[in-house]
Tab-separated table of C-alpha atoms in Angstrom:
chain	number	residue	atom	x	y	z
A	492	MET	CA	-181.032	-67.913	-69.180
A	493	LEU	CA	-178.192	-69.488	-67.234
A	494	GLU	CA	-175.082	-70.797	-68.857
A	495	VAL	CA	-172.140	-72.280	-66.999
A	496	LYS	CA	-169.007	-73.081	-68.947
A	497	ASP	CA	-166.078	-75.093	-67.627
A	498	LEU	CA	-166.568	-73.970	-64.028
A	499	LEU	CA	-163.656	-74.870	-61.785
A	500	LYS	CA	-163.221	-74.077	-58.110
A	501	ARG	CA	-160.172	-74.803	-56.012
A	502	TYR	CA	-159.603	-74.177	-52.319
A	503	GLY	CA	-155.829	-74.332	-52.079
A	504	ASP	CA	-154.896	-77.754	-53.482
A	505	ARG	CA	-158.366	-79.185	-53.071
A	506	THR	CA	-160.524	-79.046	-56.184
A	507	VAL	CA	-164.166	-78.863	-55.137
A	508	LEU	CA	-165.729	-78.316	-58.560
A	509	HIS	CA	-164.367	-80.061	-61.655
A	510	HIS	CA	-165.206	-78.339	-64.934
A	511	LEU	CA	-168.965	-78.048	-64.607
A	512	ASN	CA	-170.923	-77.372	-67.798
A	513	PHE	CA	-174.644	-76.859	-67.805
A	514	SER	CA	-177.358	-74.526	-68.957
A	515	VAL	CA	-180.863	-73.807	-67.776
A	516	GLU	CA	-183.659	-72.435	-69.963
A	517	LYS	CA	-186.098	-69.745	-68.930
A	518	GLY	CA	-188.997	-70.957	-66.800
A	519	GLU	CA	-187.429	-74.295	-65.900
A	520	VAL	CA	-187.307	-75.665	-62.380
A	521	VAL	CA	-184.077	-77.547	-61.863
A	522	GLY	CA	-183.321	-79.833	-58.958
A	523	PHE	CA	-179.701	-79.868	-57.924
A	524	LEU	CA	-178.952	-83.159	-56.243
A	525	GLY	CA	-175.949	-84.591	-54.529
A	526	PRO	CA	-174.673	-86.063	-51.294
A	527	ASN	CA	-173.446	-83.756	-48.540
A	528	GLY	CA	-170.181	-82.084	-49.464
A	529	ALA	CA	-170.655	-82.677	-53.190
A	530	GLY	CA	-170.303	-78.974	-54.021
A	531	LYS	CA	-173.934	-77.876	-54.260
A	532	THR	CA	-173.594	-74.896	-51.940
A	533	THR	CA	-170.278	-73.867	-53.504
A	534	THR	CA	-171.850	-73.920	-56.972
A	535	MET	CA	-174.764	-71.818	-55.794
A	536	ARG	CA	-172.471	-69.355	-54.079
A	537	ILE	CA	-170.555	-68.955	-57.315
A	538	LEU	CA	-173.759	-68.447	-59.316
A	539	THR	CA	-174.837	-65.670	-56.950
A	540	GLY	CA	-171.468	-63.938	-57.114
A	541	PHE	CA	-170.641	-64.534	-53.446
A	542	LEU	CA	-167.589	-66.590	-54.363
A	543	PRO	CA	-165.535	-66.186	-57.527
A	544	PRO	CA	-164.756	-69.281	-59.584
A	545	THR	CA	-161.109	-70.268	-60.001
A	546	SER	CA	-161.786	-70.451	-63.729
A	547	GLY	CA	-164.730	-70.783	-66.056
A	548	GLU	CA	-167.584	-68.558	-67.120
A	549	VAL	CA	-171.064	-67.891	-65.819
A	550	HIS	CA	-173.656	-66.035	-67.888
A	551	ILE	CA	-176.964	-65.133	-66.327
A	552	ALA	CA	-179.747	-63.432	-68.290
A	553	GLY	CA	-177.212	-62.445	-70.924
A	554	TYR	CA	-174.743	-60.841	-68.519
A	555	ASP	CA	-171.298	-62.096	-67.654
A	556	LEU	CA	-171.022	-62.597	-63.902
A	557	GLN	CA	-167.333	-61.662	-63.729
A	558	SER	CA	-167.549	-58.353	-65.574
A	559	LYS	CA	-171.111	-57.243	-64.719
A	560	PRO	CA	-171.766	-58.566	-61.195
A	561	ILE	CA	-174.232	-55.825	-60.233
A	562	GLU	CA	-176.414	-56.396	-63.318
A	563	VAL	CA	-176.485	-60.112	-62.560
A	564	LYS	CA	-177.208	-59.620	-58.864
A	565	ARG	CA	-180.147	-57.393	-59.753
A	566	ARG	CA	-181.729	-60.306	-61.593
A	567	ILE	CA	-181.300	-63.078	-59.071
A	568	GLY	CA	-182.934	-63.987	-55.795
A	569	TYR	CA	-180.972	-66.147	-53.409
A	570	LEU	CA	-181.947	-68.060	-50.323
A	571	PRO	CA	-178.797	-69.404	-48.632
A	572	GLU	CA	-178.842	-72.545	-46.517
A	573	GLN	CA	-179.126	-70.494	-43.341
A	574	PRO	CA	-181.750	-67.802	-44.006
A	575	PRO	CA	-179.893	-64.463	-43.765
A	576	LEU	CA	-182.076	-62.612	-41.285
A	577	TYR	CA	-181.603	-59.639	-38.998
A	578	MET	CA	-183.023	-60.979	-35.771
A	579	ASP	CA	-183.867	-57.567	-34.307
A	580	MET	CA	-186.011	-56.406	-37.236
A	581	THR	CA	-189.707	-56.970	-37.772
A	582	VAL	CA	-190.723	-59.013	-40.800
A	583	LYS	CA	-191.991	-55.968	-42.644
A	584	GLY	CA	-189.016	-53.807	-41.631
A	585	TYR	CA	-186.667	-56.509	-42.864
A	586	LEU	CA	-188.415	-56.805	-46.213
A	587	ARG	CA	-188.409	-53.031	-46.574
A	588	PHE	CA	-184.650	-52.940	-46.019
A	589	ILE	CA	-184.091	-55.714	-48.573
A	590	SER	CA	-186.258	-53.952	-51.168
A	591	LYS	CA	-184.154	-50.835	-50.777
A	592	LEU	CA	-180.977	-52.874	-51.197
A	593	LYS	CA	-182.419	-54.437	-54.320
A	594	GLY	CA	-183.281	-51.056	-55.733
A	595	ILE	CA	-187.075	-51.256	-55.423
A	596	ARG	CA	-188.245	-47.738	-54.710
A	597	GLY	CA	-191.162	-45.362	-54.742
A	598	ASP	CA	-194.719	-46.519	-55.306
A	599	SER	CA	-193.898	-50.111	-56.160
A	600	LEU	CA	-192.133	-50.679	-52.830
A	601	ALA	CA	-195.210	-51.285	-50.682
A	602	ASP	CA	-196.809	-53.386	-53.441
A	603	ARG	CA	-193.783	-55.620	-53.792
A	604	ILE	CA	-193.574	-56.202	-50.030
A	605	ASP	CA	-197.289	-57.007	-49.794
A	606	TRP	CA	-197.009	-59.334	-52.760
A	607	ALA	CA	-194.041	-61.224	-51.289
A	608	MET	CA	-195.678	-61.469	-47.864
A	609	GLN	CA	-198.888	-62.744	-49.384
A	610	LYS	CA	-197.059	-65.351	-51.499
A	611	CYS	CA	-195.166	-66.636	-48.485
A	612	GLY	CA	-198.068	-66.397	-46.045
A	613	LEU	CA	-196.457	-63.821	-43.799
A	614	GLN	CA	-199.235	-61.256	-43.371
A	615	GLU	CA	-200.220	-62.414	-39.904
A	616	VAL	CA	-196.629	-62.099	-38.614
A	617	GLN	CA	-195.592	-58.944	-40.487
A	618	LYS	CA	-195.268	-56.840	-37.326
A	619	ARG	CA	-193.454	-59.471	-35.292
A	620	VAL	CA	-189.743	-59.432	-34.557
A	621	ILE	CA	-187.906	-62.110	-36.526
A	622	ALA	CA	-186.078	-63.440	-33.448
A	623	ASN	CA	-189.456	-64.532	-32.032
A	624	LEU	CA	-190.565	-66.459	-35.113
A	625	SER	CA	-190.544	-70.228	-35.496
A	626	LYS	CA	-188.111	-71.904	-37.864
A	627	GLY	CA	-190.790	-72.390	-40.506
A	628	PHE	CA	-191.673	-68.716	-40.533
A	629	ARG	CA	-188.014	-67.708	-40.635
A	630	GLN	CA	-187.515	-69.912	-43.677
A	631	ARG	CA	-190.497	-68.232	-45.321
A	632	VAL	CA	-189.147	-64.770	-44.527
A	633	GLY	CA	-185.922	-65.866	-46.221
A	634	LEU	CA	-187.896	-66.983	-49.242
A	635	ALA	CA	-189.905	-63.751	-49.322
A	636	GLN	CA	-186.605	-61.858	-49.353
A	637	ALA	CA	-185.430	-63.893	-52.344
A	638	ILE	CA	-188.547	-63.309	-54.473
A	639	LEU	CA	-189.009	-59.611	-53.565
A	640	ASN	CA	-187.471	-58.232	-56.730
A	641	GLU	CA	-189.255	-60.780	-58.945
A	642	PRO	CA	-185.921	-62.248	-59.966
A	643	GLU	CA	-185.473	-63.881	-63.325
A	644	LEU	CA	-183.408	-66.570	-61.635
A	645	LEU	CA	-184.234	-67.890	-58.185
A	646	ILE	CA	-181.551	-69.867	-56.391
A	647	LEU	CA	-182.695	-71.820	-53.343
A	648	ASP	CA	-180.255	-73.746	-51.176
A	649	GLU	CA	-182.180	-76.489	-49.362
A	650	PRO	CA	-185.366	-74.448	-49.016
A	651	THR	CA	-187.297	-77.070	-47.053
A	652	VAL	CA	-184.678	-78.253	-44.587
A	653	GLY	CA	-185.933	-78.351	-41.013
A	654	LEU	CA	-189.570	-77.706	-41.846
A	655	ASP	CA	-192.516	-79.833	-40.827
A	656	PRO	CA	-194.411	-81.823	-43.496
A	657	ARG	CA	-197.180	-79.262	-43.848
A	658	GLN	CA	-194.738	-76.382	-44.275
A	659	ILE	CA	-192.726	-78.416	-46.779
A	660	ARG	CA	-195.873	-78.872	-48.829
A	661	GLU	CA	-196.594	-75.138	-48.704
A	662	ILE	CA	-193.094	-74.207	-49.845
A	663	ARG	CA	-193.294	-76.751	-52.650
A	664	SER	CA	-196.543	-75.381	-53.944
A	665	LEU	CA	-195.081	-71.894	-53.738
A	666	ILE	CA	-192.097	-72.966	-55.847
A	667	LYS	CA	-194.437	-74.521	-58.396
A	668	GLU	CA	-196.453	-71.341	-58.480
A	669	LEU	CA	-193.340	-69.267	-59.156
A	670	ALA	CA	-192.099	-71.682	-61.806
A	671	GLY	CA	-193.851	-70.227	-64.845
A	672	GLU	CA	-192.377	-66.749	-64.819
A	673	HIS	CA	-189.157	-67.444	-62.918
A	674	THR	CA	-186.332	-69.860	-63.488
A	675	VAL	CA	-185.627	-71.814	-60.322
A	676	ILE	CA	-182.618	-73.821	-59.200
A	677	LEU	CA	-183.056	-75.624	-55.926
A	678	SER	CA	-180.667	-77.870	-54.117
A	679	THR	CA	-181.796	-80.607	-51.824
A	680	HIS	CA	-181.109	-84.147	-50.808
A	681	ILE	CA	-184.730	-85.006	-50.367
A	682	LEU	CA	-185.331	-86.946	-53.570
A	683	SER	CA	-189.103	-86.968	-53.458
A	684	GLU	CA	-188.992	-83.195	-53.462
A	685	VAL	CA	-187.265	-83.155	-56.816
A	686	SER	CA	-189.709	-85.556	-58.438
A	687	MET	CA	-192.571	-83.426	-57.157
A	688	THR	CA	-191.374	-79.941	-58.061
A	689	CYS	CA	-188.741	-80.124	-60.765
A	690	GLU	CA	-188.758	-80.824	-64.479
A	691	LYS	CA	-185.029	-81.144	-64.815
A	692	VAL	CA	-182.454	-82.688	-62.557
A	693	MET	CA	-178.694	-82.342	-62.176
A	694	ILE	CA	-176.789	-84.838	-60.059
A	695	ILE	CA	-173.411	-83.837	-58.711
A	696	ASN	CA	-170.906	-85.938	-56.815
A	697	GLU	CA	-167.522	-84.855	-55.466
A	698	GLY	CA	-167.577	-81.775	-57.621
A	699	ARG	CA	-168.401	-83.579	-60.854
A	700	LEU	CA	-171.662	-83.356	-62.726
A	701	ILE	CA	-172.523	-86.988	-63.307
A	702	LYS	CA	-176.000	-86.726	-64.795
A	703	GLN	CA	-178.337	-84.084	-66.097
A	704	GLY	CA	-181.549	-84.066	-68.049
A	705	ASN	CA	-185.304	-84.231	-67.799
A	706	ILE	CA	-186.607	-86.234	-64.902
A	707	GLU	CA	-188.326	-88.785	-67.154
A	708	GLU	CA	-185.166	-89.334	-69.172
A	709	VAL	CA	-182.967	-89.715	-66.140
A	710	THR	CA	-185.234	-92.064	-64.236
A	711	ALA	CA	-186.546	-94.003	-67.261
A	712	GLY	CA	-189.275	-95.709	-65.297
A	713	ARG	CA	-187.246	-96.415	-62.183
A	714	SER	CA	-187.532	-94.417	-58.958
A	715	LEU	CA	-185.296	-91.394	-58.613
A	716	GLU	CA	-183.806	-92.849	-55.445
A	717	GLU	CA	-182.671	-95.979	-57.231
A	718	VAL	CA	-181.129	-93.942	-60.028
A	719	PHE	CA	-179.425	-91.554	-57.604
A	720	ILE	CA	-177.844	-94.252	-55.420
A	721	GLY	CA	-176.843	-96.205	-58.521
A	722	LEU	CA	-175.141	-93.224	-60.127
A	723	ILE	CA	-173.322	-92.157	-56.968
A	724	SER	CA	-171.896	-95.613	-56.224
A	725	GLN	CA	-171.020	-96.148	-59.869
A	726	ASP	CA	-169.202	-92.806	-59.889
A	727	GLU	CA	-167.314	-93.693	-56.753
A	728	THR	CA	-166.066	-97.001	-58.153
A	729	ASN	CA	-165.071	-95.183	-61.355
A	730	VAL	CA	-162.988	-92.704	-59.393
A	731	GLN	CA	-161.271	-95.485	-57.455
B	740	MET	CA	-175.961	-43.003	-52.780
B	741	ARG	CA	-179.386	-44.483	-52.028
B	742	ASN	CA	-177.798	-47.835	-51.287
B	743	ILE	CA	-175.481	-46.136	-48.802
B	744	ILE	CA	-178.428	-44.445	-47.103
B	745	ALA	CA	-180.275	-47.777	-46.906
B	746	ILE	CA	-177.307	-49.357	-45.105
B	747	THR	CA	-176.824	-46.309	-42.869
B	748	THR	CA	-180.462	-46.311	-41.756
B	749	LYS	CA	-180.306	-50.023	-41.057
B	750	GLU	CA	-177.133	-49.568	-38.997
B	751	LEU	CA	-178.652	-46.747	-36.967
B	752	LYS	CA	-181.834	-48.721	-36.354
B	753	SER	CA	-179.896	-51.749	-35.210
B	754	PHE	CA	-177.831	-49.544	-32.859
B	755	PHE	CA	-180.926	-48.204	-31.185
B	756	VAL	CA	-182.738	-51.535	-31.075
B	757	SER	CA	-179.910	-53.223	-29.203
B	758	PRO	CA	-179.295	-52.520	-25.522
B	759	ILE	CA	-175.625	-51.735	-26.271
B	760	ALA	CA	-176.531	-48.276	-27.593
B	761	TYR	CA	-178.342	-47.290	-24.426
B	762	VAL	CA	-175.674	-48.703	-22.134
B	763	VAL	CA	-173.006	-46.807	-24.070
B	764	LEU	CA	-175.043	-43.583	-24.121
B	765	MET	CA	-175.738	-43.750	-20.416
B	766	LEU	CA	-172.169	-44.627	-19.453
B	767	PHE	CA	-170.862	-41.812	-21.628
B	768	LEU	CA	-173.171	-39.196	-20.153
B	769	VAL	CA	-172.611	-40.307	-16.547
B	770	VAL	CA	-168.830	-40.347	-16.915
B	771	THR	CA	-168.538	-37.077	-18.863
B	772	GLY	CA	-171.011	-35.393	-16.514
B	773	TYR	CA	-168.932	-36.434	-13.535
B	774	LEU	CA	-165.724	-35.293	-15.216
B	775	PHE	CA	-167.301	-31.926	-15.997
B	776	TYR	CA	-168.319	-31.540	-12.371
B	777	ILE	CA	-164.775	-32.386	-11.236
B	778	GLY	CA	-163.467	-29.757	-13.653
B	779	ILE	CA	-165.729	-27.085	-12.170
B	780	VAL	CA	-164.752	-28.004	-8.605
B	781	GLU	CA	-161.091	-27.876	-9.503
B	782	PHE	CA	-161.553	-24.491	-11.110
B	783	GLN	CA	-163.259	-23.227	-7.968
B	784	LEU	CA	-160.366	-24.400	-5.773
B	785	THR	CA	-157.812	-22.776	-8.045
B	786	TYR	CA	-159.884	-19.604	-8.063
B	787	ARG	CA	-159.873	-19.455	-4.232
B	788	ARG	CA	-156.140	-20.009	-4.154
B	789	PHE	CA	-155.648	-17.185	-6.640
B	790	GLN	CA	-157.979	-14.980	-4.578
B	791	THR	CA	-155.786	-15.444	-1.507
B	792	ILE	CA	-152.663	-14.715	-3.500
B	793	ALA	CA	-154.320	-11.621	-4.992
B	794	GLN	CA	-155.195	-10.397	-1.485
B	795	ILE	CA	-151.683	-10.976	-0.196
B	796	TYR	CA	-150.068	-9.100	-3.053
B	797	LYS	CA	-152.959	-6.611	-3.234
B	798	ASN	CA	-153.061	-7.157	-6.976
B	799	PRO	CA	-156.565	-8.162	-8.273
B	800	GLN	CA	-155.215	-8.474	-11.828
B	801	ILE	CA	-153.760	-11.893	-10.932
B	802	LEU	CA	-157.281	-13.312	-11.089
B	803	GLU	CA	-157.539	-12.407	-14.759
B	804	ASN	CA	-154.831	-14.948	-15.544
B	805	LEU	CA	-157.253	-17.742	-14.745
B	806	ASN	CA	-158.298	-19.233	-18.047
B	807	VAL	CA	-161.579	-21.166	-18.294
B	808	ASN	CA	-160.493	-22.600	-21.628
B	809	ALA	CA	-157.292	-24.095	-20.283
B	810	ILE	CA	-158.530	-25.216	-16.888
B	811	ILE	CA	-161.979	-26.574	-17.655
B	812	ILE	CA	-162.629	-26.989	-21.373
B	813	GLU	CA	-159.332	-28.402	-22.589
B	814	ARG	CA	-159.170	-30.972	-19.801
B	815	PHE	CA	-162.797	-31.880	-20.312
B	816	LEU	CA	-162.259	-32.529	-24.031
B	817	VAL	CA	-159.176	-34.645	-23.319
B	818	ASN	CA	-161.312	-36.635	-20.913
B	819	ILE	CA	-163.917	-37.207	-23.639
B	820	LEU	CA	-161.122	-38.642	-25.784
B	821	PHE	CA	-160.238	-41.068	-22.993
B	822	VAL	CA	-163.848	-42.112	-22.474
B	823	LEU	CA	-164.241	-42.662	-26.227
B	824	LEU	CA	-161.099	-44.781	-26.243
B	825	PHE	CA	-162.938	-47.232	-24.002
B	826	LEU	CA	-166.372	-46.935	-25.633
B	827	MET	CA	-165.482	-47.010	-29.344
B	828	PRO	CA	-164.552	-50.727	-29.257
B	829	ALA	CA	-167.949	-51.539	-27.724
B	830	ILE	CA	-169.762	-49.396	-30.272
B	831	MET	CA	-167.945	-50.911	-33.231
B	832	MET	CA	-167.705	-54.596	-32.274
B	833	ARG	CA	-171.002	-55.542	-33.931
B	834	SER	CA	-170.334	-53.905	-37.276
B	835	PHE	CA	-169.232	-56.804	-39.470
B	836	ALA	CA	-168.858	-59.556	-36.853
B	837	GLU	CA	-172.607	-59.815	-36.361
B	838	GLU	CA	-173.270	-59.920	-40.122
B	839	LYS	CA	-170.873	-62.844	-40.361
B	840	ARG	CA	-172.423	-64.694	-37.454
B	841	ASN	CA	-175.980	-64.205	-38.719
B	842	GLY	CA	-175.121	-65.183	-42.277
B	843	THR	CA	-176.348	-61.796	-43.476
B	844	GLU	CA	-172.920	-61.133	-44.948
B	845	GLU	CA	-173.985	-63.455	-47.764
B	846	LEU	CA	-177.118	-61.352	-48.197
B	847	LEU	CA	-175.213	-58.083	-48.498
B	848	MET	CA	-172.577	-59.554	-50.791
B	849	THR	CA	-175.163	-61.015	-53.180
B	850	ALA	CA	-177.304	-57.867	-53.238
B	851	PRO	CA	-176.805	-55.474	-56.146
B	852	ILE	CA	-174.533	-53.138	-54.164
B	853	THR	CA	-170.780	-52.752	-54.016
B	854	VAL	CA	-168.474	-53.434	-51.065
B	855	ASN	CA	-167.588	-49.729	-51.040
B	856	GLN	CA	-171.240	-48.836	-50.540
B	857	ILE	CA	-171.567	-51.322	-47.669
B	858	ILE	CA	-168.500	-49.890	-45.941
B	859	ALA	CA	-169.530	-46.271	-46.546
B	860	GLY	CA	-173.002	-46.986	-45.179
B	861	LYS	CA	-171.650	-48.638	-42.070
B	862	PHE	CA	-169.112	-45.876	-41.509
B	863	LEU	CA	-171.760	-43.173	-41.791
B	864	GLY	CA	-174.139	-45.023	-39.475
B	865	SER	CA	-171.490	-45.327	-36.781
B	866	PHE	CA	-170.402	-41.721	-37.279
B	867	ILE	CA	-173.940	-40.453	-36.757
B	868	PHE	CA	-174.198	-42.583	-33.633
B	869	VAL	CA	-170.985	-41.072	-32.233
B	870	LEU	CA	-172.343	-37.607	-33.072
B	871	ALA	CA	-175.474	-38.425	-31.077
B	872	LEU	CA	-173.197	-39.506	-28.250
B	873	ILE	CA	-171.101	-36.330	-28.200
B	874	LEU	CA	-173.834	-33.797	-28.954
B	875	PRO	CA	-175.320	-33.669	-25.411
B	876	THR	CA	-171.929	-32.555	-24.022
B	877	ILE	CA	-172.447	-29.248	-25.874
B	878	VAL	CA	-174.844	-28.439	-23.022
B	879	TYR	CA	-171.864	-28.213	-20.660
B	880	GLN	CA	-170.165	-25.736	-22.971
B	881	VAL	CA	-173.353	-23.672	-23.194
B	882	LEU	CA	-173.382	-23.575	-19.377
B	883	LEU	CA	-169.796	-22.346	-19.281
B	884	PHE	CA	-170.497	-19.690	-21.905
B	885	SER	CA	-173.500	-18.385	-20.002
B	886	PHE	CA	-171.556	-17.958	-16.731
B	887	SER	CA	-168.174	-16.977	-18.090
B	888	THR	CA	-166.429	-15.699	-21.194
B	889	PRO	CA	-164.263	-18.462	-22.627
B	890	GLU	CA	-162.952	-18.341	-26.180
B	891	LEU	CA	-165.123	-20.119	-28.753
B	892	GLY	CA	-162.312	-21.114	-31.142
B	893	PRO	CA	-160.607	-23.799	-29.026
B	894	VAL	CA	-163.973	-25.345	-28.213
B	895	VAL	CA	-164.811	-25.770	-31.896
B	896	THR	CA	-161.377	-27.091	-32.892
B	897	GLY	CA	-161.376	-29.353	-29.825
B	898	TYR	CA	-164.640	-30.955	-30.889
B	899	LEU	CA	-163.304	-31.350	-34.429
B	900	ALA	CA	-160.302	-33.215	-32.995
B	901	ILE	CA	-162.674	-35.494	-31.099
B	902	LEU	CA	-164.582	-36.236	-34.316
B	903	GLY	CA	-161.296	-36.946	-36.101
B	904	PHE	CA	-160.399	-39.351	-33.329
B	905	ALA	CA	-163.844	-40.952	-33.656
B	906	CYS	CA	-163.268	-41.473	-37.394
B	907	ILE	CA	-160.071	-43.387	-36.659
B	908	GLY	CA	-161.907	-45.401	-34.012
B	909	ILE	CA	-164.715	-46.259	-36.427
B	910	SER	CA	-162.348	-47.382	-39.186
B	911	VAL	CA	-160.165	-49.425	-36.841
B	912	GLY	CA	-163.325	-50.918	-35.308
B	913	MET	CA	-164.790	-51.853	-38.684
B	914	PHE	CA	-161.528	-53.495	-39.685
B	915	ALA	CA	-161.251	-55.494	-36.444
B	916	SER	CA	-164.896	-56.498	-36.709
B	917	SER	CA	-164.446	-57.688	-40.286
B	918	LEU	CA	-161.713	-60.092	-39.192
B	919	THR	CA	-163.831	-62.289	-36.964
B	920	GLN	CA	-167.358	-63.350	-36.168
B	921	ASN	CA	-166.660	-63.055	-32.467
B	922	GLN	CA	-167.633	-59.642	-31.153
B	923	ILE	CA	-165.463	-59.888	-28.042
B	924	ILE	CA	-162.369	-60.515	-30.134
B	925	ALA	CA	-163.309	-57.573	-32.370
B	926	MET	CA	-163.683	-55.378	-29.305
B	927	VAL	CA	-160.315	-56.376	-27.844
B	928	ILE	CA	-158.480	-55.865	-31.158
B	929	THR	CA	-159.997	-52.399	-31.563
B	930	PHE	CA	-159.131	-51.436	-28.020
B	931	VAL	CA	-155.529	-52.658	-28.217
B	932	CYS	CA	-155.054	-50.888	-31.558
B	933	MET	CA	-156.511	-47.593	-30.344
B	934	PHE	CA	-154.622	-47.827	-27.061
B	935	MET	CA	-151.372	-48.284	-28.973
B	936	PHE	CA	-152.023	-45.135	-30.997
B	937	PHE	CA	-152.786	-43.376	-27.743
B	938	ILE	CA	-149.798	-44.345	-25.608
B	939	ILE	CA	-147.186	-44.510	-28.342
B	940	GLY	CA	-146.678	-40.736	-27.996
B	941	MET	CA	-145.923	-41.051	-24.305
B	942	ILE	CA	-143.065	-43.493	-24.779
B	943	SER	CA	-141.577	-41.440	-27.614
B	944	PRO	CA	-137.758	-41.541	-27.586
B	945	GLY	CA	-137.649	-37.832	-28.411
B	946	GLU	CA	-138.135	-35.806	-31.561
B	947	GLU	CA	-134.484	-35.879	-32.687
B	948	THR	CA	-134.199	-39.448	-33.971
B	949	VAL	CA	-135.974	-40.821	-37.045
B	950	LEU	CA	-137.812	-43.329	-34.856
B	951	GLY	CA	-138.922	-40.516	-32.598
B	952	LYS	CA	-140.345	-38.624	-35.557
B	953	VAL	CA	-142.237	-41.673	-36.775
B	954	VAL	CA	-143.613	-42.379	-33.323
B	955	SER	CA	-144.761	-38.834	-32.826
B	956	TYR	CA	-146.372	-38.849	-36.257
B	957	VAL	CA	-148.439	-41.955	-35.442
B	958	SER	CA	-149.388	-40.758	-31.965
B	959	ILE	CA	-152.947	-39.574	-31.524
B	960	TYR	CA	-151.846	-37.391	-28.615
B	961	GLN	CA	-149.484	-35.380	-30.820
B	962	HIS	CA	-152.291	-34.571	-33.238
B	963	THR	CA	-155.008	-33.692	-30.753
B	964	LYS	CA	-152.712	-31.481	-28.631
B	965	ASP	CA	-152.845	-28.440	-30.925
B	966	PRO	CA	-156.524	-28.594	-31.948
B	967	LEU	CA	-157.495	-28.828	-28.287
B	968	ARG	CA	-155.735	-25.497	-27.758
B	969	GLY	CA	-157.446	-23.916	-30.721
B	970	LEU	CA	-154.884	-24.510	-33.416
B	971	ILE	CA	-155.760	-26.353	-36.589
B	972	ASP	CA	-152.940	-27.488	-38.799
B	973	THR	CA	-153.270	-29.285	-42.136
B	974	LYS	CA	-150.870	-31.958	-40.875
B	975	ASP	CA	-153.373	-32.924	-38.176
B	976	ILE	CA	-156.208	-33.099	-40.709
B	977	VAL	CA	-154.018	-35.185	-42.997
B	978	TYR	CA	-153.218	-37.450	-40.051
B	979	PHE	CA	-156.850	-38.165	-39.135
B	980	ALA	CA	-157.861	-38.607	-42.767
B	981	SER	CA	-154.931	-40.829	-43.727
B	982	LEU	CA	-155.200	-43.150	-40.738
B	983	SER	CA	-158.975	-43.528	-41.217
B	984	LEU	CA	-158.578	-44.177	-44.938
B	985	LEU	CA	-155.843	-46.735	-44.275
B	986	PHE	CA	-158.158	-48.775	-42.040
B	987	ILE	CA	-161.112	-48.350	-44.392
B	988	PHE	CA	-158.912	-49.718	-47.154
B	989	LEU	CA	-157.891	-52.650	-44.930
B	990	THR	CA	-161.566	-53.272	-44.112
B	991	LYS	CA	-162.349	-53.467	-47.809
B	992	GLN	CA	-159.545	-55.976	-48.369
B	993	SER	CA	-160.699	-58.024	-45.401
B	994	VAL	CA	-164.356	-58.070	-46.504
B	995	GLU	CA	-163.375	-59.042	-50.017
B	996	SER	CA	-160.944	-61.687	-48.809
B	997	VAL	CA	-163.803	-64.227	-48.689
B	998	ARG	CA	-163.431	-64.112	-52.416
B	999	TRP	CA	-159.721	-64.941	-52.503
B	1000	ARG	CA	-159.809	-68.205	-50.619
């Protein structure tokens, strides 16, 4: 489904991603963990084709991201850290615009929008202007935008940041619901979120992938927090 | 093509949802309406003066030398150019700057569309908005045609020159807007750029030197002069097209430059 080979990203002299290698199978939910500034957002931006890698290869759903960006973009849904919303549009108008961008047309258009709104619990606010919505609703509109085209790969950058506990629970159950038919990569630094929603985990620190595998394997009976802190501090002493 | 239309519709909607569109529309109509009125009054004064002269010399044919095209229409169209010079920066400042500020740039760049389609869509949206701005001024021309007998040709070519000027304004505006997320900065850059193209012809060191030739080639004034009098030359068309394409090209480079860093 997703294959990343030897991914390297440099900003000038600063290397932010060091030779990442990982792959994700269809239907998996992967938690992407790391401290702030570890390179999570950069990795996700590369996977979505927003930023090009300095070197390395990315294959998504059998297409090479460098040579077939449009084919890849058609098959992904992306929720950036800051939900990309047009404040002056209504929820429904916004979703209609996104469906057109994503090439959903004709009869299926209304169905897709209704489906996404229903999944994200947006029906009651569909006629409201986005600028007047609360943060939780805005986040959900962002999520609805990402799942509109039923993407094979869903990339979510900190999908629950800034939400209240009840909303966090709703988003989590939504992600679980989507898991079967979609592949999901979500970044976060809330560790409990990963243990609750993901099967696989990847831990990144200072641009290096320091651990990946199934949650049970990685934790081996300990709590994820313990493992995470242990790995990060171990990695930092190694680097020094 | 459908992707372009999607972007164009979105642009037009966002123009008419924001108060900027209505402020610009109103300002434009008030100012051009006033300028049209001034033109008519001036024509009337000139007409009276000519009447007196005709009486003194007992030669009524002198009155036939008064040209509605030259006295009212040409000046009016030049005035529209000046008004647009001030309004284009305000119309264009949102274009890319707002996308950057809202984070929607990331949305457009990760959607299955190309940068060319985004730019074409935005260009078309702004062009249609400018058309909507200029269209009501046709009413003034209709008024003139119903009370007098001006020539139609110069009116048509004059409007074409205005649209050519608008194309340059749109491309320069898109480029300036793609450089920053601050709309005010985008507006100032567009204005300074357009103003330079406007005044550079007035400080021309003369047509003889090489520099003079270059300056007069870049000058917007030099290329609107003839069309406003009813003359269309391929070199003017080439000028409007090449300058617009240059800035569209620069816009593309600037939008894609996120990917170079």
